[in-house]
Amino acid sequence: MNSPDVGQATVSVIIPVYNVPQYINEALSSVLRQSYPKVEIIVINDGSPDTPLLEEVIAPFLERIVYVEQQENRGPSAARNVGILRSRGEYVAFLDSDDFWLPDYLAFQMELFQQSPPPDLVYTDGLIIGDTPFSGQRVMKIRPSSGTATFESLLVEKCQVPTSGTVARKRVLIEAGLFDESVSRAEDYDLWLRVAYRGGRIAYQRRVLWGSRVHSGSLSSQIAAMHAGQAEVLTKLEKTLRLDPGVRSILQDTITRARAYFELEHGRRKIVECRFEEARGSLVKANTYFRSKKLRLALLGLKVAPNLTRWAAKAWEKLLLVTLPLRLKGLGSQD
């Protein structure tokens, strides 16, 4: 069967906004410059504390967008769900309010839906910008995708789907249950896994078609939460999905790994705060998974030279701020 002609299908662009009015002009302008002709833009103000400034910035766009203001901040999951349910398009595209698309983004993305069999969700490569040493590098260099995007490959992050680089069939997202509004981290990862579990076909291309703005400054307090959120999502899926023993084993190992990374980062933060006993407890838990010589040395350092170990932990923090910003954004941190 030939794939349907999507050349005239409407794409609804969902842009949740919270506290980044300085970037929304660029995001909206990039959508309006798309070479693809049929676009609906839905901006959801997720209870942003700077609403007067935001509305001043978007005023020139109001005749060309659907603007939805929520009185309270409910998080990106709820905001995106509002946008999906308000949308009129057969397809839904997601764009974070601090990111932007190149002019042919939608045209090339919609071409992928012409494949046979047609996919249900497509994503593409982008370029990292912002205050990170990785600025100027490709998204897929930091968050690589290799091979067919399946439930298993998403589970172990062999394939990684960036939200601002994704277009999906609206029907498929609704059938998968939309974004889980009870999840505050990794909510996009959760939805892509549920789409794949239900048999949704996922395709990707390596064209650089969008810009991912990464902010390094506030990450150190969020890294542990990122890993905790990933473990929370996977634990929920373990309880709710029917999986064969092999896949369940992979999922359980991924949960264990996420929890170990949480304890690792939690331990590092407690070292920096001079709470050495708490740090030791977390690092012991982390090392039951990693079985690392470096962690054994850190535990020894906490015993014999805690202040020197604290200095090393602060240097570790600087390394994390170099290497983890894009991964953190990809796992659904709040803007």
C-alpha positions as a LaTeX table, in Angstrom:
\begin{tabular}{lrrr}
\hline
Residue & $x$ (\AA) & $y$ (\AA) & $z$ (\AA) \\
\hline
Met1 & 0.00 & 0.00 & 0.00 \\
Asn2 & 1.33 & 3.44 & $-0.87$ \\
Ser3 & 1.82 & 5.90 & 1.95 \\
Pro4 & $-0.69$ & 8.78 & 2.06 \\
Asp5 & 0.12 & 12.14 & 0.52 \\
Val6 & 1.05 & 14.39 & 3.45 \\
Gly7 & 1.94 & 17.39 & 1.31 \\
Gln8 & $-1.20$ & 19.26 & 2.35 \\
Ala9 & $-1.65$ & 17.82 & 5.84 \\
Thr10 & $-1.81$ & 20.40 & 8.63 \\
Val11 & 0.98 & 20.26 & 11.20 \\
Ser12 & 0.11 & 21.68 & 14.62 \\
Val13 & 3.19 & 23.10 & 16.34 \\
Ile14 & 3.02 & 22.89 & 20.14 \\
Ile15 & 5.17 & 25.40 & 22.06 \\
Pro16 & 4.93 & 25.37 & 25.87 \\
Val17 & 6.31 & 28.55 & 27.45 \\
Tyr18 & 7.60 & 29.06 & 30.96 \\
Asn19 & 9.93 & 31.87 & 31.97 \\
Val20 & 11.92 & 32.27 & 28.71 \\
Pro21 & 10.37 & 35.30 & 26.94 \\
Gln22 & 13.77 & 36.32 & 25.56 \\
Tyr23 & 13.76 & 33.35 & 23.16 \\
Ile24 & 10.11 & 32.95 & 22.10 \\
Asn25 & 10.41 & 35.53 & 19.31 \\
Glu26 & 13.11 & 33.44 & 17.61 \\
Ala27 & 11.14 & 30.21 & 18.09 \\
Leu28 & 7.93 & 31.66 & 16.61 \\
Ser29 & 9.75 & 33.36 & 13.75 \\
Ser30 & 11.43 & 30.09 & 12.83 \\
Val31 & 8.03 & 28.37 & 12.54 \\
Leu32 & 6.56 & 31.17 & 10.46 \\
Arg33 & 9.52 & 30.94 & 8.06 \\
Gln34 & 8.87 & 27.27 & 7.30 \\
Ser35 & 8.73 & 26.31 & 3.64 \\
Tyr36 & 6.06 & 23.73 & 4.49 \\
Pro37 & 2.74 & 25.50 & 3.80 \\
Lys38 & 0.15 & 24.23 & 6.30 \\
Val39 & 1.10 & 25.07 & 9.87 \\
Glu40 & $-0.95$ & 25.81 & 12.97 \\
Ile41 & 0.95 & 27.29 & 15.94 \\
Ile42 & $-0.27$ & 26.79 & 19.51 \\
Val43 & 1.56 & 28.60 & 22.32 \\
Ile44 & 0.72 & 27.47 & 25.85 \\
Asn45 & 1.67 & 29.87 & 28.64 \\
Asp46 & 2.22 & 27.42 & 31.49 \\
Gly47 & 1.55 & 29.87 & 34.32 \\
Ser48 & 4.73 & 31.78 & 33.57 \\
Pro49 & 5.64 & 34.35 & 36.25 \\
Asp50 & 6.67 & 36.83 & 33.54 \\
Thr51 & 3.37 & 36.74 & 31.66 \\
Pro52 & 3.18 & 40.53 & 31.02 \\
Leu53 & 6.60 & 40.52 & 29.36 \\
Leu54 & 5.80 & 37.32 & 27.45 \\
Glu55 & 2.55 & 38.77 & 26.10 \\
Glu56 & 4.34 & 41.93 & 25.07 \\
Val57 & 6.87 & 39.87 & 23.10 \\
Ile58 & 4.28 & 37.71 & 21.34 \\
Ala59 & 1.85 & 40.56 & 20.61 \\
Pro60 & 3.03 & 40.92 & 16.96 \\
Phe61 & 2.33 & 37.18 & 16.43 \\
Leu62 & $-1.16$ & 36.96 & 17.94 \\
Glu63 & $-3.01$ & 37.01 & 14.61 \\
Arg64 & $-1.02$ & 33.97 & 13.45 \\
Ile65 & $-1.00$ & 31.81 & 16.57 \\
Val66 & $-3.39$ & 30.21 & 19.04 \\
Tyr67 & $-2.44$ & 31.53 & 22.48 \\
Val68 & $-3.54$ & 29.57 & 25.56 \\
Glu69 & $-2.88$ & 31.02 & 29.01 \\
Gln70 & $-2.96$ & 28.75 & 32.07 \\
Gln71 & $-3.25$ & 30.42 & 35.44 \\
Glu72 & $-1.01$ & 27.94 & 37.24 \\
Asn73 & 2.20 & 26.21 & 36.31 \\
Arg74 & 1.34 & 22.56 & 35.64 \\
Gly75 & 4.56 & 21.50 & 33.94 \\
Pro76 & 5.53 & 20.69 & 30.35 \\
Ser77 & 3.50 & 17.47 & 30.17 \\
Ala78 & 0.21 & 19.21 & 30.93 \\
Ala79 & 1.05 & 22.15 & 28.67 \\
Arg80 & 1.86 & 19.90 & 25.71 \\
Asn81 & $-1.30$ & 17.85 & 26.31 \\
Val82 & $-3.39$ & 21.02 & 26.24 \\
Gly83 & $-1.78$ & 21.90 & 22.93 \\
Ile84 & $-2.33$ & 18.43 & 21.45 \\
Leu85 & $-6.00$ & 18.38 & 22.44 \\
Arg86 & $-6.54$ & 21.91 & 21.09 \\
Ser87 & $-4.78$ & 21.12 & 17.82 \\
Arg88 & $-6.56$ & 20.67 & 14.49 \\
Gly89 & $-3.72$ & 19.08 & 12.55 \\
Glu90 & $-3.30$ & 15.44 & 11.66 \\
Tyr91 & 0.33 & 15.79 & 12.74 \\
Val92 & 1.83 & 17.38 & 15.83 \\
Ala93 & 5.30 & 18.91 & 16.07 \\
Phe94 & 6.95 & 19.92 & 19.32 \\
Leu95 & 9.21 & 22.92 & 19.79 \\
Asp96 & 10.66 & 24.12 & 23.09 \\
Ser97 & 10.32 & 27.86 & 23.44 \\
Asp98 & 14.08 & 28.41 & 23.58 \\
Asp99 & 14.84 & 26.30 & 20.49 \\
Phe100 & 14.27 & 27.04 & 16.80 \\
Trp101 & 13.88 & 25.30 & 13.43 \\
Leu102 & 15.66 & 25.85 & 10.15 \\
Pro103 & 13.34 & 26.92 & 7.28 \\
Asp104 & 13.05 & 23.45 & 5.71 \\
Tyr105 & 12.61 & 21.57 & 8.98 \\
Leu106 & 8.97 & 20.60 & 8.46 \\
Ala107 & 9.36 & 19.99 & 4.73 \\
Phe108 & 12.09 & 17.40 & 5.30 \\
Gln109 & 10.34 & 15.89 & 8.32 \\
Met110 & 7.08 & 15.44 & 6.45 \\
Glu111 & 8.95 & 13.75 & 3.59 \\
Leu112 & 9.75 & 10.90 & 5.98 \\
Phe113 & 6.04 & 10.15 & 6.34 \\
Gln114 & 6.06 & 9.24 & 2.62 \\
Gln115 & 8.06 & 6.08 & 3.38 \\
Ser116 & 6.43 & 2.70 & 2.98 \\
Pro117 & 5.33 & 1.58 & 5.46 \\
Pro118 & 4.84 & 5.13 & 6.75 \\
Pro119 & 6.21 & 5.94 & 10.21 \\
Asp120 & 4.15 & 7.29 & 13.09 \\
Leu121 & 6.86 & 9.49 & 14.57 \\
Val122 & 9.95 & 11.05 & 13.02 \\
Tyr123 & 12.89 & 12.96 & 14.44 \\
Thr124 & 16.05 & 14.53 & 13.14 \\
Asp125 & 19.48 & 15.84 & 14.05 \\
Gly126 & 20.12 & 19.39 & 15.24 \\
Leu127 & 22.85 & 21.79 & 16.27 \\
Ile128 & 23.71 & 22.60 & 19.89 \\
Ile129 & 23.89 & 26.28 & 20.77 \\
Gly130 & 24.19 & 28.18 & 24.04 \\
Asp131 & 26.55 & 28.41 & 26.99 \\
Thr132 & 28.13 & 24.97 & 26.79 \\
Pro133 & 31.48 & 23.79 & 25.44 \\
Phe134 & 29.50 & 21.57 & 23.08 \\
Ser135 & 28.03 & 24.60 & 21.30 \\
Gly136 & 28.34 & 24.07 & 17.54 \\
Gln137 & 28.25 & 20.29 & 17.72 \\
Arg138 & 25.48 & 18.06 & 16.41 \\
Val139 & 22.81 & 16.72 & 18.73 \\
Met140 & 23.33 & 13.16 & 17.54 \\
Lys141 & 27.02 & 13.33 & 18.44 \\
Ile142 & 26.01 & 13.79 & 22.08 \\
Arg143 & 22.76 & 11.81 & 22.01 \\
Pro144 & 23.42 & 9.28 & 19.23 \\
Ser145 & 20.87 & 7.20 & 17.37 \\
Ser146 & 21.98 & 3.96 & 15.79 \\
Gly147 & 19.92 & 1.28 & 14.09 \\
Thr148 & 16.15 & 0.88 & 14.10 \\
Ala149 & 14.29 & 2.90 & 16.72 \\
Thr150 & 12.35 & 0.29 & 18.74 \\
Phe151 & 11.10 & $-0.06$ & 22.30 \\
Glu152 & 14.30 & $-1.87$ & 23.24 \\
Ser153 & 16.66 & 0.61 & 21.55 \\
Leu154 & 14.85 & 3.55 & 23.17 \\
Leu155 & 14.93 & 1.77 & 26.52 \\
Val156 & 18.73 & 1.48 & 26.55 \\
Glu157 & 19.12 & 4.86 & 24.76 \\
Lys158 & 20.70 & 3.39 & 21.66 \\
Cys159 & 18.21 & 5.67 & 19.92 \\
Gln160 & 17.32 & 8.96 & 21.62 \\
Val161 & 14.42 & 11.16 & 20.53 \\
Pro162 & 14.82 & 14.93 & 21.06 \\
Thr163 & 11.49 & 16.65 & 21.66 \\
Ser164 & 12.14 & 19.78 & 19.57 \\
Gly165 & 13.20 & 17.58 & 16.66 \\
Thr166 & 10.05 & 15.42 & 16.64 \\
Val167 & 6.88 & 15.28 & 14.51 \\
Ala168 & 4.23 & 12.64 & 15.22 \\
Arg169 & 0.77 & 11.59 & 14.16 \\
Lys170 & $-1.68$ & 13.12 & 16.63 \\
Arg171 & $-3.76$ & 9.95 & 16.69 \\
Val172 & $-0.78$ & 7.84 & 17.76 \\
Leu173 & 0.03 & 10.14 & 20.67 \\
Ile174 & $-3.56$ & 10.09 & 21.89 \\
Glu175 & $-3.77$ & 6.31 & 21.60 \\
Ala176 & $-0.53$ & 6.00 & 23.61 \\
Gly177 & $-2.10$ & 8.09 & 26.40 \\
Leu178 & $-0.42$ & 11.47 & 25.78 \\
Phe179 & 2.20 & 12.82 & 28.18 \\
Asp180 & 1.87 & 11.54 & 31.73 \\
Glu181 & 1.11 & 14.67 & 33.77 \\
Ser182 & 2.18 & 12.97 & 37.01 \\
Val183 & 5.74 & 12.72 & 35.69 \\
Ser184 & 7.92 & 15.80 & 36.16 \\
Arg185 & 11.09 & 14.47 & 34.54 \\
Ala186 & 11.71 & 12.28 & 31.48 \\
Glu187 & 8.08 & 12.73 & 30.40 \\
Asp188 & 9.02 & 12.74 & 26.72 \\
Tyr189 & 11.12 & 9.57 & 27.12 \\
Asp190 & 8.10 & 7.97 & 28.78 \\
Leu191 & 5.76 & 8.84 & 25.89 \\
Trp192 & 8.16 & 7.72 & 23.15 \\
Leu193 & 8.56 & 4.37 & 24.92 \\
Arg194 & 4.78 & 3.92 & 25.11 \\
Val195 & 4.41 & 4.81 & 21.42 \\
Ala196 & 7.04 & 2.22 & 20.48 \\
Tyr197 & 5.54 & $-0.40$ & 22.83 \\
Arg198 & 2.21 & $-0.10$ & 21.03 \\
Gly199 & 3.89 & $-0.79$ & 17.71 \\
Gly200 & 4.40 & 2.81 & 16.61 \\
Arg201 & 6.96 & 3.05 & 13.83 \\
Ile202 & 9.73 & 5.56 & 14.49 \\
Ala203 & 12.07 & 6.94 & 11.84 \\
Tyr204 & 14.90 & 9.43 & 11.98 \\
Gln205 & 17.22 & 11.29 & 9.67 \\
Arg206 & 20.64 & 12.86 & 10.15 \\
Arg207 & 19.98 & 16.23 & 8.54 \\
Val208 & 20.71 & 19.13 & 10.88 \\
Leu209 & 17.35 & 20.93 & 10.90 \\
Trp210 & 16.98 & 22.65 & 14.26 \\
Gly211 & 18.86 & 24.48 & 17.01 \\
Ser212 & 18.92 & 23.14 & 20.58 \\
Arg213 & 19.65 & 25.87 & 23.10 \\
Val214 & 21.40 & 24.48 & 26.18 \\
His215 & 21.76 & 26.36 & 29.46 \\
Ser216 & 24.56 & 25.09 & 31.68 \\
Gly217 & 24.22 & 27.45 & 34.61 \\
Ser218 & 21.56 & 25.72 & 36.73 \\
Leu219 & 22.25 & 22.09 & 35.91 \\
Ser220 & 24.18 & 20.95 & 38.98 \\
Ser221 & 21.03 & 20.88 & 41.12 \\
Gln222 & 19.03 & 19.01 & 38.48 \\
Ile223 & 21.23 & 16.09 & 37.45 \\
Ala224 & 20.23 & 13.82 & 40.34 \\
Ala225 & 16.56 & 14.63 & 39.69 \\
Met226 & 17.03 & 13.67 & 36.05 \\
His227 & 18.21 & 10.18 & 36.95 \\
Ala228 & 15.52 & 9.81 & 39.59 \\
Gly229 & 12.91 & 10.78 & 37.00 \\
Gln230 & 14.21 & 8.24 & 34.52 \\
Ala231 & 14.05 & 5.52 & 37.17 \\
Glu232 & 10.52 & 6.62 & 38.10 \\
Val233 & 9.33 & 6.41 & 34.49 \\
Leu234 & 10.85 & 2.98 & 33.95 \\
Thr235 & 9.49 & 1.64 & 37.25 \\
Lys236 & 6.02 & 2.78 & 36.21 \\
Leu237 & 6.37 & 1.05 & 32.84 \\
Glu238 & 7.61 & $-2.13$ & 34.48 \\
Lys239 & 4.38 & $-2.24$ & 36.49 \\
Thr240 & 2.01 & $-1.33$ & 33.65 \\
Leu241 & 3.39 & $-2.98$ & 30.50 \\
Arg242 & 3.28 & $-6.65$ & 29.59 \\
Leu243 & 6.83 & $-7.50$ & 28.56 \\
Asp244 & 8.55 & $-10.73$ & 27.64 \\
Pro245 & 11.20 & $-11.90$ & 30.13 \\
Gly246 & 14.14 & $-10.74$ & 28.03 \\
Val247 & 12.86 & $-7.19$ & 27.61 \\
Arg248 & 11.79 & $-7.02$ & 31.26 \\
Ser249 & 15.32 & $-7.97$ & 32.28 \\
Ile250 & 16.74 & $-5.14$ & 30.14 \\
Leu251 & 14.24 & $-2.70$ & 31.66 \\
Gln252 & 15.11 & $-3.78$ & 35.21 \\
Asp253 & 18.82 & $-3.35$ & 34.53 \\
Thr254 & 18.16 & 0.13 & 33.13 \\
Ile255 & 16.22 & 1.03 & 36.28 \\
Thr256 & 19.12 & $-0.20$ & 38.42 \\
Arg257 & 21.57 & 1.85 & 36.35 \\
Ala258 & 19.45 & 5.02 & 36.61 \\
Arg259 & 19.20 & 4.61 & 40.39 \\
Ala260 & 22.96 & 4.05 & 40.60 \\
Tyr261 & 23.60 & 7.26 & 38.67 \\
Phe262 & 21.20 & 9.04 & 41.04 \\
Glu263 & 23.15 & 7.81 & 44.07 \\
Leu264 & 26.42 & 8.77 & 42.37 \\
Glu265 & 25.34 & 12.35 & 41.78 \\
His266 & 23.58 & 12.58 & 45.15 \\
Gly267 & 26.77 & 11.42 & 46.82 \\
Arg268 & 28.86 & 13.97 & 44.94 \\
Arg269 & 26.55 & 16.79 & 46.00 \\
Lys270 & 26.70 & 15.70 & 49.64 \\
Ile271 & 30.51 & 15.74 & 49.48 \\
Val272 & 30.43 & 19.32 & 48.19 \\
Glu273 & 28.05 & 20.21 & 51.05 \\
Cys274 & 30.49 & 18.58 & 53.56 \\
Arg275 & 27.86 & 16.02 & 54.54 \\
Phe276 & 30.34 & 13.21 & 54.34 \\
Glu277 & 28.41 & 10.39 & 56.03 \\
Glu278 & 25.42 & 10.88 & 53.73 \\
Ala279 & 27.80 & 11.01 & 50.78 \\
Arg280 & 29.41 & 7.75 & 51.83 \\
Gly281 & 26.03 & 6.00 & 52.03 \\
Ser282 & 25.10 & 7.10 & 48.51 \\
Leu283 & 28.47 & 6.17 & 47.01 \\
Val284 & 28.35 & 2.73 & 48.60 \\
Lys285 & 24.95 & 2.18 & 46.96 \\
Ala286 & 26.25 & 3.45 & 43.62 \\
Asn287 & 29.26 & 1.17 & 43.76 \\
Thr288 & 27.13 & $-1.94$ & 44.17 \\
Tyr289 & 26.29 & $-1.33$ & 40.50 \\
Phe290 & 29.45 & 0.29 & 39.10 \\
Arg291 & 32.07 & $-1.68$ & 41.05 \\
Ser292 & 34.51 & 1.08 & 40.20 \\
Lys293 & 38.09 & 1.57 & 41.40 \\
Lys294 & 37.52 & 5.34 & 41.29 \\
Leu295 & 34.51 & 5.06 & 43.56 \\
Arg296 & 36.47 & 2.87 & 45.98 \\
Leu297 & 39.14 & 5.56 & 46.02 \\
Ala298 & 36.48 & 8.22 & 46.67 \\
Leu299 & 35.15 & 6.19 & 49.60 \\
Leu300 & 38.66 & 5.84 & 50.95 \\
Gly301 & 39.17 & 9.58 & 50.48 \\
Leu302 & 36.04 & 10.31 & 52.50 \\
Lys303 & 37.56 & 8.30 & 55.32 \\
Val304 & 41.11 & 9.66 & 55.34 \\
Ala305 & 41.01 & 13.03 & 53.52 \\
Pro306 & 37.43 & 14.32 & 53.20 \\
Asn307 & 38.38 & 17.92 & 52.35 \\
Leu308 & 40.65 & 16.80 & 49.50 \\
Thr309 & 37.83 & 14.57 & 48.28 \\
Arg310 & 35.51 & 17.58 & 48.40 \\
Trp311 & 37.88 & 19.50 & 46.11 \\
Ala312 & 37.82 & 16.58 & 43.66 \\
Ala313 & 34.02 & 16.47 & 43.81 \\
Lys314 & 33.81 & 20.15 & 42.88 \\
Ala315 & 36.07 & 19.50 & 39.88 \\
Trp316 & 33.75 & 16.60 & 39.01 \\
Glu317 & 30.83 & 19.04 & 39.03 \\
Lys318 & 32.55 & 21.20 & 36.41 \\
Leu319 & 33.02 & 18.13 & 34.21 \\
Leu320 & 29.33 & 17.21 & 34.57 \\
Leu321 & 28.30 & 20.71 & 33.50 \\
Val322 & 30.30 & 20.21 & 30.32 \\
Thr323 & 29.02 & 16.76 & 29.43 \\
Leu324 & 25.41 & 16.52 & 30.63 \\
Pro325 & 23.42 & 19.63 & 29.58 \\
Leu326 & 21.90 & 18.18 & 26.41 \\
Arg327 & 21.10 & 14.85 & 28.03 \\
Leu328 & 19.33 & 16.69 & 30.84 \\
Lys329 & 17.26 & 18.74 & 28.41 \\
Gly330 & 16.44 & 15.61 & 26.45 \\
Leu331 & 15.05 & 13.94 & 29.54 \\
Gly332 & 12.49 & 16.62 & 30.02 \\
Ser333 & 13.74 & 19.22 & 32.44 \\
Gln334 & 11.46 & 22.16 & 33.09 \\
Asp335 & 12.45 & 25.22 & 31.09 \\
\hline
\end{tabular}
